[in-house]
Amino acid sequence: MTMRRFLAVFSAALILGAAVGSVPAGASGASPPSCPRGLLFCEDFERLPPGGPSTLNWGVDTRHGTLTVERARRGNQVLHIHTVDNGRAFLRVDDFAAPGNRFYGRMRLRVDAFPTAPDWAHFTLVEATGTGSAEVVRPVGGQYAPTVPGTFWGVGADGGPTGDWTNWRESAPVTEDTWQCFEWKMDAADNRVAVWIDGVANPELTASTSDHGGNDVPFVLPTVDTVKIGWQLYQGGTTPGEFDLWIDDIALSSKRLGC
């Protein structure tokens, strides 16, 4: 090879290498969008301005609590939920409809601290209501159990024939100050509620027509038209006196999305 041809090939290689190097790292293996098409509802907070909620896609339900869109440490935007004592602060999805009254939910979640007082302090993070049944279904919630002691996740309900119950399980202890992925399923076929944490199903975090934690009557899901996601604690005099949590990548879908 002549010196002139060698220099030409070498220069071309440098140009090609520079072009390849200019591609952003990870561009070819980018993660899928958090809000793909075809979902029943989705919110990743990336298109919202920081501060109080400013969107027509969902409503707000608060009492002694606030919702704030803010930037997280990893650079993405999240929803910061803050409540005082037994306050509440929910993102509210109205006019919801799932084919066959069967749907999956997903959210990423970090809770600063869970209640350690009063005894049996009960909290809810997801609540579903609708027509045809008075049950207020709480697929993601939990309770402080002084008899263990500990704070545990549990499926629950209130307002309907089965009464006020939270079927907390020692197999599902809460984790503070750590990002986790929660998924849940509601299926009217057998009035089933199921929960996954970080992609792993907990068979004890379930409810169905005849297997639940309430009165000895059938558990019947409503035809869900409203889903609330956030935080509510039902007893006063709490420890700590205020609660902070952060939620991201909320999605409701006819199919399980995974984490």
Short mmCIF file of C-alpha atoms in Angstrom, two decimals:
data_model
loop_
_atom_site.label_atom_id
_atom_site.label_comp_id
_atom_site.label_asym_id
_atom_site.label_seq_id
_atom_site.Cartn_x
_atom_site.Cartn_y
_atom_site.Cartn_z
CA MET A 1 0.00 0.00 0.00
CA THR A 2 1.38 3.39 -0.94
CA MET A 3 1.86 6.03 1.74
CA ARG A 4 -0.87 8.21 0.12
CA ARG A 5 -3.41 5.33 0.20
CA PHE A 6 -2.49 4.49 3.82
CA LEU A 7 -3.11 8.07 4.90
CA ALA A 8 -6.49 8.11 3.11
CA VAL A 9 -7.63 4.88 4.78
CA PHE A 10 -6.34 6.08 8.16
CA SER A 11 -8.18 9.41 7.83
CA ALA A 12 -11.42 7.65 6.85
CA ALA A 13 -11.14 5.41 9.91
CA LEU A 14 -10.71 8.42 12.16
CA ILE A 15 -13.77 10.11 10.67
CA LEU A 16 -15.87 6.94 11.05
CA GLY A 17 -14.69 6.47 14.64
CA ALA A 18 -15.61 10.05 15.49
CA ALA A 19 -19.06 9.61 13.99
CA VAL A 20 -19.67 6.42 15.95
CA GLY A 21 -18.38 8.04 19.12
CA SER A 22 -20.81 10.93 18.71
CA VAL A 23 -23.83 8.63 19.21
CA PRO A 24 -25.19 9.16 22.76
CA ALA A 25 -24.28 6.31 25.09
CA GLY A 26 -27.09 3.82 25.39
CA ALA A 27 -29.00 5.15 22.38
CA SER A 28 -29.16 1.73 20.74
CA GLY A 29 -30.33 0.07 23.97
CA ALA A 30 -32.65 2.76 25.27
CA SER A 31 -35.31 1.60 27.71
CA PRO A 32 -38.91 1.53 26.45
CA PRO A 33 -41.05 4.61 27.09
CA SER A 34 -42.81 4.66 30.45
CA CYS A 35 -46.09 5.65 28.76
CA PRO A 36 -46.45 3.53 25.60
CA ARG A 37 -49.62 3.69 23.52
CA GLY A 38 -52.68 1.65 24.37
CA LEU A 39 -52.74 2.13 28.14
CA LEU A 40 -55.92 2.93 30.04
CA PHE A 41 -54.06 5.66 31.94
CA CYS A 42 -50.45 6.71 32.29
CA GLU A 43 -48.50 9.50 33.99
CA ASP A 44 -44.72 9.80 34.27
CA PHE A 45 -44.79 13.54 35.22
CA GLU A 46 -42.11 14.40 32.65
CA ARG A 47 -44.28 16.83 30.66
CA LEU A 48 -45.67 18.67 33.68
CA PRO A 49 -44.18 21.90 35.02
CA PRO A 50 -42.62 21.68 38.49
CA GLY A 51 -44.89 22.72 41.34
CA GLY A 52 -48.54 22.08 42.04
CA PRO A 53 -50.35 19.78 39.60
CA SER A 54 -51.24 21.49 36.34
CA THR A 55 -52.99 18.97 34.09
CA LEU A 56 -56.43 18.01 32.83
CA ASN A 57 -55.53 14.31 32.74
CA TRP A 58 -56.18 13.69 36.43
CA GLY A 59 -57.69 15.37 39.47
CA VAL A 60 -56.63 15.97 43.06
CA ASP A 61 -58.16 14.86 46.37
CA THR A 62 -56.46 16.33 49.46
CA ARG A 63 -57.06 17.09 53.12
CA HIS A 64 -54.09 18.25 55.19
CA GLY A 65 -51.89 17.19 52.31
CA THR A 66 -50.22 18.41 49.12
CA LEU A 67 -49.10 17.05 45.75
CA THR A 68 -46.01 18.56 44.10
CA VAL A 69 -44.28 17.69 40.84
CA GLU A 70 -40.51 17.89 41.41
CA ARG A 71 -37.22 16.68 40.01
CA ALA A 72 -35.73 13.58 41.62
CA ARG A 73 -32.05 12.89 42.23
CA ARG A 74 -31.79 10.76 39.09
CA GLY A 75 -33.00 13.69 36.99
CA ASN A 76 -36.51 12.55 36.18
CA GLN A 77 -39.67 14.20 37.51
CA VAL A 78 -41.80 12.55 40.20
CA LEU A 79 -44.85 13.32 42.30
CA HIS A 80 -44.03 14.29 45.89
CA ILE A 81 -46.86 13.56 48.31
CA HIS A 82 -46.86 15.22 51.73
CA THR A 83 -49.47 14.80 54.47
CA VAL A 84 -49.79 15.84 58.09
CA ASP A 85 -51.01 13.36 60.74
CA ASN A 86 -54.08 11.57 59.36
CA GLY A 87 -54.30 13.67 56.20
CA ARG A 88 -54.65 12.49 52.63
CA ALA A 89 -53.32 13.48 49.21
CA PHE A 90 -54.34 11.57 46.09
CA LEU A 91 -53.92 11.78 42.35
CA ARG A 92 -57.43 10.93 41.12
CA VAL A 93 -58.24 9.16 37.83
CA ASP A 94 -61.92 9.78 37.03
CA ASP A 95 -64.08 8.39 34.21
CA PHE A 96 -61.95 5.25 34.22
CA ALA A 97 -63.18 2.18 32.33
CA ALA A 98 -61.47 -1.18 31.90
CA PRO A 99 -62.71 -3.83 29.42
CA GLY A 100 -64.46 -6.57 31.37
CA ASN A 101 -63.73 -4.68 34.59
CA ARG A 102 -60.28 -6.29 34.60
CA PHE A 103 -57.09 -4.26 34.77
CA TYR A 104 -53.54 -4.05 36.06
CA GLY A 105 -51.84 -1.14 37.79
CA ARG A 106 -48.21 -0.21 38.28
CA MET A 107 -46.30 2.51 40.11
CA ARG A 108 -42.81 3.16 41.38
CA LEU A 109 -42.77 4.23 44.99
CA ARG A 110 -40.48 5.50 47.76
CA VAL A 111 -41.84 6.17 51.25
CA ASP A 112 -39.70 8.16 53.68
CA ALA A 113 -41.19 6.58 56.84
CA PHE A 114 -44.21 4.49 57.78
CA PRO A 115 -46.32 4.94 60.93
CA THR A 116 -45.26 3.34 64.22
CA ALA A 117 -48.13 4.89 66.19
CA PRO A 118 -50.93 4.75 67.04
CA ASP A 119 -51.45 1.02 67.39
CA TRP A 120 -53.04 -0.45 64.26
CA ALA A 121 -52.38 2.72 62.24
CA HIS A 122 -53.87 1.98 58.83
CA PHE A 123 -52.83 3.58 55.53
CA THR A 124 -53.85 3.36 51.87
CA LEU A 125 -51.87 4.14 48.70
CA VAL A 126 -54.28 2.88 46.01
CA GLU A 127 -58.07 2.97 46.18
CA ALA A 128 -60.65 1.91 43.59
CA THR A 129 -64.39 2.66 43.63
CA GLY A 130 -67.27 2.43 41.18
CA THR A 131 -70.81 1.22 40.59
CA GLY A 132 -72.61 -2.02 41.38
CA SER A 133 -70.85 -2.58 44.72
CA ALA A 134 -70.26 -0.33 47.72
CA GLU A 135 -66.84 -1.84 48.39
CA VAL A 136 -64.00 0.69 48.50
CA VAL A 137 -61.17 -1.56 47.32
CA ARG A 138 -57.61 -0.93 48.52
CA PRO A 139 -55.19 -3.18 46.64
CA VAL A 140 -52.10 -1.37 47.99
CA GLY A 141 -52.18 -0.39 51.65
CA GLY A 142 -51.00 -1.59 55.02
CA GLN A 143 -51.04 -1.39 58.78
CA TYR A 144 -48.82 -1.07 61.83
CA ALA A 145 -49.27 -4.20 63.95
CA PRO A 146 -48.07 -3.67 67.54
CA THR A 147 -48.44 -7.37 68.31
CA VAL A 148 -45.53 -8.32 66.03
CA PRO A 149 -44.42 -5.49 66.10
CA GLY A 150 -44.02 -4.22 62.57
CA THR A 151 -45.63 -2.48 59.62
CA PHE A 152 -46.83 -4.67 56.76
CA TRP A 153 -48.52 -4.42 53.36
CA GLY A 154 -52.01 -5.81 52.99
CA VAL A 155 -55.00 -5.86 50.64
CA GLY A 156 -58.12 -4.29 52.13
CA ALA A 157 -61.56 -2.76 51.66
CA ASP A 158 -64.16 -0.65 53.42
CA GLY A 159 -67.69 0.66 52.95
CA GLY A 160 -69.25 -2.53 51.64
CA PRO A 161 -70.78 -5.71 53.09
CA THR A 162 -67.35 -7.15 53.97
CA GLY A 163 -66.68 -4.23 56.33
CA ASP A 164 -63.47 -2.38 57.14
CA TRP A 165 -60.47 -4.69 56.86
CA THR A 166 -56.79 -4.75 55.94
CA ASN A 167 -55.45 -8.26 55.53
CA TRP A 168 -51.81 -7.39 56.34
CA ARG A 169 -49.23 -10.12 56.03
CA GLU A 170 -45.93 -10.66 57.83
CA SER A 171 -44.58 -11.99 54.53
CA ALA A 172 -44.80 -8.43 53.17
CA PRO A 173 -42.94 -6.05 55.52
CA VAL A 174 -42.64 -2.45 54.35
CA THR A 175 -39.31 -0.97 53.27
CA GLU A 176 -38.55 2.67 54.02
CA ASP A 177 -36.59 5.16 51.90
CA THR A 178 -36.12 2.74 49.00
CA TRP A 179 -37.55 2.86 45.48
CA GLN A 180 -39.78 -0.15 44.80
CA CYS A 181 -42.12 -1.16 42.00
CA PHE A 182 -45.68 -2.12 42.93
CA GLU A 183 -48.14 -3.85 40.62
CA TRP A 184 -51.70 -4.91 41.27
CA LYS A 185 -54.50 -6.69 39.44
CA MET A 186 -58.26 -6.39 39.83
CA ASP A 187 -60.45 -8.92 38.00
CA ALA A 188 -64.23 -9.03 38.29
CA ALA A 189 -64.32 -12.62 36.98
CA ASP A 190 -63.70 -13.93 40.50
CA ASN A 191 -63.48 -10.58 42.30
CA ARG A 192 -59.76 -11.13 42.61
CA VAL A 193 -57.10 -8.70 43.79
CA ALA A 194 -53.41 -9.64 43.47
CA VAL A 195 -50.16 -7.77 44.18
CA TRP A 196 -46.54 -7.95 42.98
CA ILE A 197 -43.63 -6.14 44.64
CA ASP A 198 -40.52 -5.58 42.50
CA GLY A 199 -41.89 -8.07 40.01
CA VAL A 200 -42.45 -10.86 42.54
CA ALA A 201 -45.96 -12.02 43.39
CA ASN A 202 -46.90 -12.47 47.04
CA PRO A 203 -49.65 -15.14 47.10
CA GLU A 204 -50.79 -13.89 50.51
CA LEU A 205 -51.48 -10.39 49.18
CA THR A 206 -54.69 -11.44 47.47
CA ALA A 207 -58.43 -11.34 47.89
CA SER A 208 -61.30 -13.00 46.04
CA THR A 209 -65.03 -13.61 46.32
CA SER A 210 -64.78 -16.01 49.26
CA ASP A 211 -61.19 -15.45 50.45
CA HIS A 212 -60.68 -12.05 52.06
CA GLY A 213 -60.17 -10.43 55.46
CA GLY A 214 -63.66 -9.14 56.13
CA ASN A 215 -67.12 -10.32 57.17
CA ASP A 216 -68.26 -13.79 56.10
CA VAL A 217 -70.07 -12.59 52.99
CA PRO A 218 -69.02 -12.50 49.32
CA PHE A 219 -66.51 -9.84 48.32
CA VAL A 220 -67.73 -8.21 45.10
CA LEU A 221 -65.66 -5.70 43.15
CA PRO A 222 -67.40 -2.55 41.90
CA THR A 223 -67.34 -1.69 38.21
CA VAL A 224 -64.38 0.60 38.70
CA ASP A 225 -64.73 4.16 37.42
CA THR A 226 -62.36 5.96 39.82
CA VAL A 227 -58.81 5.08 40.87
CA LYS A 228 -56.93 7.15 43.47
CA ILE A 229 -53.17 6.88 43.99
CA GLY A 230 -51.35 8.65 46.81
CA TRP A 231 -51.56 8.39 50.60
CA GLN A 232 -54.17 8.40 53.35
CA LEU A 233 -53.82 7.49 57.02
CA TYR A 234 -57.01 7.02 59.01
CA GLN A 235 -56.02 7.51 62.68
CA GLY A 236 -54.80 10.70 64.35
CA GLY A 237 -51.87 11.19 66.70
CA THR A 238 -49.38 9.55 64.36
CA THR A 239 -45.65 8.91 64.69
CA PRO A 240 -44.11 10.44 62.68
CA GLY A 241 -46.40 13.46 62.59
CA GLU A 242 -45.88 14.02 58.84
CA PHE A 243 -45.46 11.67 55.89
CA ASP A 244 -43.57 12.05 52.62
CA LEU A 245 -43.53 9.73 49.65
CA TRP A 246 -42.59 9.94 46.00
CA ILE A 247 -44.42 8.20 43.14
CA ASP A 248 -43.46 7.79 39.47
CA ASP A 249 -44.41 5.86 36.32
CA ILE A 250 -48.07 5.29 37.14
CA ALA A 251 -49.89 3.14 34.59
CA LEU A 252 -53.23 1.35 34.34
CA SER A 253 -53.52 -1.27 31.62
CA SER A 254 -55.53 -4.23 30.33
CA LYS A 255 -52.29 -6.25 30.42
CA ARG A 256 -49.61 -6.61 33.04
CA LEU A 257 -46.76 -4.17 32.32
CA GLY A 258 -44.09 -5.50 34.64
CA CYS A 259 -41.37 -3.50 36.35
#
